[in-house]
Coordinates of C-alpha atoms in Angstrom, one line a residue:
M1 CA 120.2 99.9 -31.0
R2 CA 121.7 102.6 -33.3
S3 CA 122.6 99.9 -35.8
Q4 CA 122.1 96.2 -36.4
L5 CA 125.0 94.2 -34.9
S6 CA 125.8 90.6 -35.6
P7 CA 125.5 88.1 -32.7
S8 CA 129.3 87.6 -32.9
T9 CA 129.9 91.3 -32.4
L10 CA 127.5 91.4 -29.5
L11 CA 129.2 88.4 -27.9
M12 CA 132.6 90.0 -28.3
L13 CA 131.4 93.2 -26.8
A14 CA 130.0 91.3 -23.8
A15 CA 132.9 88.9 -23.4
A16 CA 135.5 91.7 -23.0
P17 CA 133.7 93.2 -19.9
L18 CA 133.4 89.7 -18.3
L19 CA 137.2 89.1 -18.7
W20 CA 138.0 92.6 -17.4
A21 CA 135.8 92.1 -14.4
G22 CA 137.9 89.0 -13.7
N23 CA 141.0 91.2 -14.1
A24 CA 139.7 93.5 -11.4
V25 CA 138.9 90.7 -9.0
V26 CA 142.3 88.9 -9.6
G27 CA 144.1 92.2 -9.5
R28 CA 142.6 92.9 -6.0
A29 CA 143.5 89.4 -4.8
L30 CA 147.1 89.8 -6.0
A31 CA 147.6 93.3 -4.4
P32 CA 149.4 91.9 -1.3
L33 CA 151.7 89.8 -3.5
V34 CA 153.0 92.2 -6.1
A35 CA 153.3 96.0 -6.6
P36 CA 150.7 97.3 -9.0
I37 CA 153.0 98.8 -11.7
T38 CA 155.2 95.7 -11.6
L39 CA 152.1 93.6 -12.0
N40 CA 151.1 95.5 -15.1
F41 CA 154.5 95.0 -16.6
L42 CA 154.7 91.3 -15.9
R43 CA 151.2 90.8 -17.3
W44 CA 152.1 92.3 -20.6
L45 CA 155.5 90.6 -20.8
I46 CA 153.7 87.2 -20.5
A47 CA 151.2 88.3 -23.2
A48 CA 154.0 89.3 -25.5
V49 CA 155.7 86.0 -25.1
L50 CA 152.4 84.2 -25.9
L51 CA 151.8 86.3 -29.1
L52 CA 155.4 86.2 -30.5
P53 CA 154.9 82.7 -32.2
L54 CA 151.8 84.1 -33.9
A55 CA 153.0 87.5 -35.0
W56 CA 156.8 87.8 -34.8
Q57 CA 156.9 89.0 -38.4
V58 CA 155.3 92.3 -37.5
L59 CA 158.5 93.2 -35.6
R60 CA 160.9 92.7 -38.5
P61 CA 162.7 95.9 -39.8
G62 CA 160.8 95.8 -43.1
S63 CA 157.4 95.5 -41.5
G64 CA 154.7 98.0 -42.2
L65 CA 154.5 98.7 -38.5
W66 CA 157.5 101.0 -38.2
P67 CA 156.3 103.9 -40.5
H68 CA 153.4 104.2 -38.1
W69 CA 155.4 103.8 -34.8
R70 CA 154.0 107.0 -33.4
R71 CA 150.5 105.7 -33.6
Y72 CA 151.4 102.5 -31.8
A73 CA 153.4 104.3 -29.2
W74 CA 150.2 106.2 -28.3
L75 CA 148.1 103.1 -28.4
G76 CA 150.7 101.4 -26.2
L77 CA 150.8 104.3 -23.7
L78 CA 147.0 104.8 -23.4
G79 CA 145.7 101.3 -23.5
I80 CA 148.5 99.2 -22.0
G81 CA 150.9 101.5 -20.1
N82 CA 148.3 103.9 -18.5
Y83 CA 145.0 102.2 -18.2
N84 CA 146.0 98.9 -16.6
A85 CA 148.6 100.5 -14.3
L86 CA 146.1 103.0 -13.0
Q87 CA 143.5 100.3 -12.5
Y88 CA 145.9 98.1 -10.5
L89 CA 146.8 101.2 -8.5
A90 CA 143.1 101.8 -7.9
L91 CA 142.6 98.3 -6.6
Q92 CA 145.1 99.0 -3.8
T93 CA 142.6 101.2 -2.0
S94 CA 139.2 100.3 -3.6
T95 CA 137.2 97.2 -4.3
P96 CA 136.7 95.6 -7.7
L97 CA 133.0 96.6 -7.7
N98 CA 133.8 100.2 -6.9
V99 CA 136.6 100.3 -9.4
T100 CA 134.4 98.9 -12.2
L101 CA 131.4 101.1 -11.3
V102 CA 133.6 104.2 -11.5
G103 CA 134.9 102.9 -14.8
S104 CA 131.3 102.9 -16.0
G105 CA 131.6 106.6 -16.5
M106 CA 133.2 105.5 -19.8
P107 CA 130.3 106.7 -22.0
V108 CA 130.7 110.3 -20.6
W109 CA 134.4 110.4 -21.5
M110 CA 133.8 108.6 -24.9
L111 CA 131.4 111.4 -25.9
L112 CA 133.6 114.2 -24.6
V113 CA 136.8 112.9 -26.2
G114 CA 135.0 112.2 -29.4
A115 CA 133.4 115.7 -29.6
L116 CA 136.5 117.6 -28.4
F117 CA 139.3 115.8 -30.1
F118 CA 137.9 113.7 -33.0
G119 CA 135.1 115.9 -34.3
V120 CA 132.3 113.5 -33.6
P121 CA 129.2 115.3 -32.1
A122 CA 127.0 113.6 -29.6
S123 CA 123.2 113.1 -30.1
R124 CA 120.7 114.3 -27.5
Q125 CA 120.0 110.7 -26.4
Q126 CA 123.7 110.1 -25.9
V127 CA 124.1 113.2 -23.8
A128 CA 121.0 112.3 -21.7
G129 CA 122.3 108.7 -21.2
A130 CA 125.8 110.0 -20.3
L131 CA 124.3 112.4 -17.7
L132 CA 122.4 109.5 -16.2
S133 CA 125.6 107.5 -16.1
I134 CA 127.3 110.4 -14.3
V135 CA 124.6 110.2 -11.6
G136 CA 125.3 106.5 -11.3
V137 CA 129.1 107.1 -10.9
L138 CA 128.5 109.9 -8.4
T139 CA 126.4 107.4 -6.4
V140 CA 129.4 105.2 -6.1
L141 CA 131.8 108.0 -5.3
S142 CA 129.5 109.2 -2.5
R143 CA 129.0 105.6 -1.2
G144 CA 125.3 106.4 -1.4
S145 CA 125.5 109.5 0.8
W146 CA 125.0 112.8 -0.8
E147 CA 126.4 114.5 2.3
Q148 CA 129.6 112.6 1.7
L149 CA 129.6 113.6 -2.0
L150 CA 129.3 117.3 -1.0
A151 CA 132.3 116.8 1.3
L152 CA 134.3 115.4 -1.8
H153 CA 135.7 112.5 0.2
L154 CA 137.2 110.3 -2.3
V155 CA 139.6 107.4 -1.9
P156 CA 142.7 107.5 -4.1
G157 CA 141.5 104.4 -6.0
D158 CA 138.4 106.3 -7.2
L159 CA 140.6 109.1 -8.7
Y160 CA 143.0 106.6 -10.3
M161 CA 140.1 104.9 -12.0
V162 CA 138.7 108.2 -13.4
L163 CA 142.1 108.9 -14.9
A164 CA 142.2 105.3 -16.3
T165 CA 138.8 105.7 -17.9
I166 CA 139.9 108.9 -19.6
S167 CA 143.0 107.2 -21.0
W168 CA 140.9 104.3 -22.3
S169 CA 138.5 106.7 -24.1
F170 CA 141.4 108.1 -26.1
Y171 CA 142.7 104.6 -26.8
S172 CA 139.3 103.5 -28.1
W173 CA 138.9 106.4 -30.4
L174 CA 142.4 105.9 -31.8
L175 CA 141.5 102.3 -32.5
V176 CA 139.0 103.3 -35.2
R177 CA 141.4 105.8 -36.9
T178 CA 142.9 103.3 -39.3
Q179 CA 146.3 104.3 -40.6
E180 CA 148.4 101.2 -40.7
P181 CA 148.6 98.7 -43.6
Q182 CA 145.6 96.4 -44.0
H183 CA 147.7 93.2 -43.4
I184 CA 148.6 94.4 -39.9
R185 CA 145.1 95.6 -39.1
S186 CA 143.4 92.5 -40.3
D187 CA 145.8 90.2 -38.3
W188 CA 144.6 90.6 -34.7
S189 CA 147.7 89.0 -33.2
A190 CA 150.0 91.3 -35.2
F191 CA 147.9 94.4 -34.3
L192 CA 147.9 93.5 -30.6
L193 CA 151.6 92.6 -30.5
A194 CA 152.5 95.9 -32.1
Q195 CA 150.7 97.7 -29.3
I196 CA 152.2 95.5 -26.6
V197 CA 155.8 96.1 -27.8
F198 CA 155.4 99.9 -27.2
G199 CA 153.2 99.3 -24.2
L200 CA 156.0 97.3 -22.6
G201 CA 158.4 100.2 -23.1
W202 CA 156.0 102.5 -21.3
S203 CA 155.0 100.0 -18.5
G204 CA 158.7 99.1 -18.0
A205 CA 159.6 102.8 -17.6
F206 CA 156.7 103.2 -15.1
A207 CA 157.9 100.1 -13.2
G208 CA 161.3 101.6 -13.0
V209 CA 159.9 104.7 -11.4
E210 CA 158.0 102.5 -8.9
A211 CA 161.3 100.8 -8.1
G212 CA 163.1 104.1 -7.8
L213 CA 160.5 105.2 -5.2
G214 CA 161.1 102.0 -3.2
Q215 CA 157.5 100.8 -3.8
V216 CA 158.3 97.4 -5.4
Y217 CA 157.5 94.2 -3.7
L218 CA 157.1 90.7 -5.1
T219 CA 156.2 87.4 -3.4
P220 CA 156.8 84.5 -5.7
S221 CA 154.1 81.9 -5.2
A222 CA 151.7 79.5 -7.0
P223 CA 148.7 82.0 -6.6
L224 CA 150.8 84.8 -8.1
L225 CA 151.8 82.6 -11.1
A226 CA 148.2 81.5 -11.6
G227 CA 146.9 85.0 -11.4
L228 CA 149.5 86.3 -13.8
L229 CA 148.7 83.6 -16.3
F230 CA 145.0 84.4 -16.1
I231 CA 145.3 88.2 -16.5
A232 CA 147.8 87.7 -19.4
I233 CA 145.7 85.2 -21.3
G234 CA 142.1 86.3 -20.6
P235 CA 141.9 90.0 -19.8
A236 CA 144.9 90.9 -21.9
V237 CA 145.1 88.8 -25.1
L238 CA 141.5 87.6 -25.5
A239 CA 139.7 90.6 -24.1
Y240 CA 141.8 93.1 -26.2
R241 CA 141.1 90.9 -29.3
F242 CA 137.4 91.0 -28.6
W243 CA 137.3 94.7 -27.8
G244 CA 139.3 95.7 -30.9
V245 CA 137.0 93.8 -33.2
G246 CA 133.9 94.9 -31.4
V247 CA 134.8 98.6 -31.4
Q248 CA 135.8 98.5 -35.1
R249 CA 132.3 97.1 -35.9
A250 CA 130.1 99.0 -33.5
G251 CA 132.1 102.2 -32.9
P252 CA 133.7 103.5 -29.7
V253 CA 130.6 105.2 -28.3
L254 CA 128.3 102.1 -28.4
G255 CA 131.3 99.9 -27.3
G256 CA 131.8 102.2 -24.3
F257 CA 128.3 101.5 -23.1
F258 CA 128.9 97.7 -23.2
I259 CA 131.8 98.3 -20.8
N260 CA 129.1 99.1 -18.2
L261 CA 128.4 95.4 -18.0
T262 CA 131.7 95.1 -16.1
P263 CA 130.3 96.1 -12.7
L264 CA 127.6 93.4 -12.9
F265 CA 130.2 90.8 -13.6
A266 CA 132.5 92.2 -11.0
A267 CA 129.8 92.1 -8.3
L268 CA 129.1 88.5 -9.1
L269 CA 132.7 87.5 -9.1
S270 CA 133.6 89.5 -6.0
A271 CA 130.8 87.9 -4.0
A272 CA 131.8 84.4 -5.2
F273 CA 135.6 84.6 -4.8
L274 CA 136.4 87.6 -2.4
G275 CA 133.4 87.6 -0.2
E276 CA 132.8 91.3 -0.9
R277 CA 129.0 91.7 -0.8
P278 CA 127.5 94.6 -2.9
Q279 CA 125.7 97.3 -1.0
A280 CA 122.3 98.9 -1.8
Y281 CA 123.9 102.0 -3.4
H282 CA 125.8 99.7 -5.8
G283 CA 122.5 98.4 -7.0
L284 CA 121.1 101.9 -7.5
A285 CA 124.2 103.0 -9.3
F286 CA 124.0 100.0 -11.6
L287 CA 120.4 100.8 -12.5
L288 CA 121.3 104.4 -13.3
I289 CA 124.2 103.3 -15.5
V290 CA 122.1 100.7 -17.3
G291 CA 119.4 103.4 -17.8
G292 CA 122.1 105.5 -19.5
I293 CA 123.0 102.6 -21.8
V294 CA 119.4 102.2 -22.9
I295 CA 118.8 105.9 -23.5
S296 CA 122.0 106.4 -25.3
S297 CA 121.8 103.5 -27.6
R298 CA 118.5 104.6 -29.1
R299 CA 118.2 106.6 -32.3
A300 CA 117.0 110.2 -32.2

């Protein structure tokens, strides 16, 4: 590893992908019951209600949040409004395993965004690992057929997930650019609620566009309620807590490689709950992506 990380940091960095894999599986299962952008809005609305008793003070007029509202507006857009909406859109036409494997291109975008927009150059090992991860992602996009890759036949879900991954890369780099008062940053519930408040504004606006296009549908049911509670409590509140702490301790680049555990968890969960069996090219892609993790996490 590039640095010695505590067991608690490693556990947090691994727990977030597990919960996000569950988010992909549940999001796929809920696709027939609720429109994707509306699902994202409802998810974060529930998360906000859960966090209000813990951190309502951060929303007071005199809170240190408001002088930094532009930063939180960006965090809310990139990490809550954009990423999750695009992922749920992707799950309309792609499987949880495909979506999470395409999302495993994260290290590439982490390195590019860091170098181009935050002045953090990449090492040779990181570049080599990122290139190997690219090959793994291309294996997914081609469905294991290089002829199909040359024909550039992509389903919409693949493209949505690429855009989601880019958005998350910017979000992760912004996380480590500390500007707000320490009392907000050190209080995880206040820090997350501040993002959710602005994220709800963005996701609500996007849901309004979805409604204006006549694409909204909602089937109230017990499975929908159970699914909403899970994605609001686990992949939203808990996973964002784990990711925020892990990235602050380990850095966004190394954290980005841990996200590549998500496809493994997604494959196991999809097989167990959705009956979607992984194909041989999924295994090859995962090995390539893991190889990228190993290479990139070594020192020069």
